[in-house]
Amino acid sequence: MAAVVKRHLPAGGSRVSYSLFAIGIGSLLVGYYNLIKWNRERRRLQIEEMETRIALFPLLQAESDRRTLRLLRENLEEEAKIMKDVPGWKVGESVFHTDRWVPPTSDELYYLRPVSELHNEKFGLQWYV
Amino acid sequence: MPFWDLQDQLGLNVDKWMLHQSSEQPYKRAALCHAFEKEWMECANDIGQIRARKECRIEYEDFQECINRHKTVMRLKTIVAQKKKLIKEGKYTPPEHHSGKPEARP
């Protein structure tokens, strides 16, 4: 038998793989471009949020300070009531020798209240474990 | 006192920043016991250990109290124990806002 039958096939042919590569890499590049734009927009929004917090900070700090002082005052009065009959107890005595203002710990603020309030104060806004 | 004092000679601060809480912190955030440590160090600096133990005892005790809070905890525990005793005897009721309900005002 003679050689191979003449085959009527197109001469050469474009590879599909090149176009697939092009589509893949092209979609990557389009994705990167959109990602970079959106990240820059997110950074601008984040800066705005931080500036809002900075602007409101004195108000929030003042509220927090007022609350701390209120809790300390209430604790002082409760302590006076509780330790009325204990001999030699000085109400509101500071454990430090200095008379500088020492910021109170959260234990000092909430020790007369249910322990759930202390847990709320310490971990209420925490999401990580 | 140091023999070569390389870091001061060369103007570097390679590890002196980590030796105590009162050194300069990033973002200027002071430690909680910054004031106590500063007072103690200013008192006890350059006078030698024997003299420092005698003369700076008060500052040192305040500094240790700030870190460990032993005296604070003991004080709070005695108050809470007395409160429990009074509640058991029926002589003391905690006020209403101590019941754990959420507060209405900040």
XYZ file of C-alpha atoms in Angstrom, chain A residues 110-120, chain B residues 83 94-101:
20
model
C -16.435 46.929 89.704
C -15.552 44.919 92.785
C -18.909 45.480 94.459
C -20.942 44.628 91.394
C -21.798 41.277 89.816
C -18.801 39.792 88.083
C -20.615 39.871 84.737
C -20.129 43.637 84.687
C -16.396 43.216 85.132
C -16.296 40.685 82.314
C -18.289 43.062 80.124
C -19.902 42.557 102.659
C -26.604 46.037 97.933
C -28.140 49.053 96.243
C -30.297 48.624 93.177
C -27.755 49.608 90.587
C -25.497 46.785 91.686
C -27.761 44.088 90.349
C -26.143 43.717 86.932
C -28.858 45.178 84.768
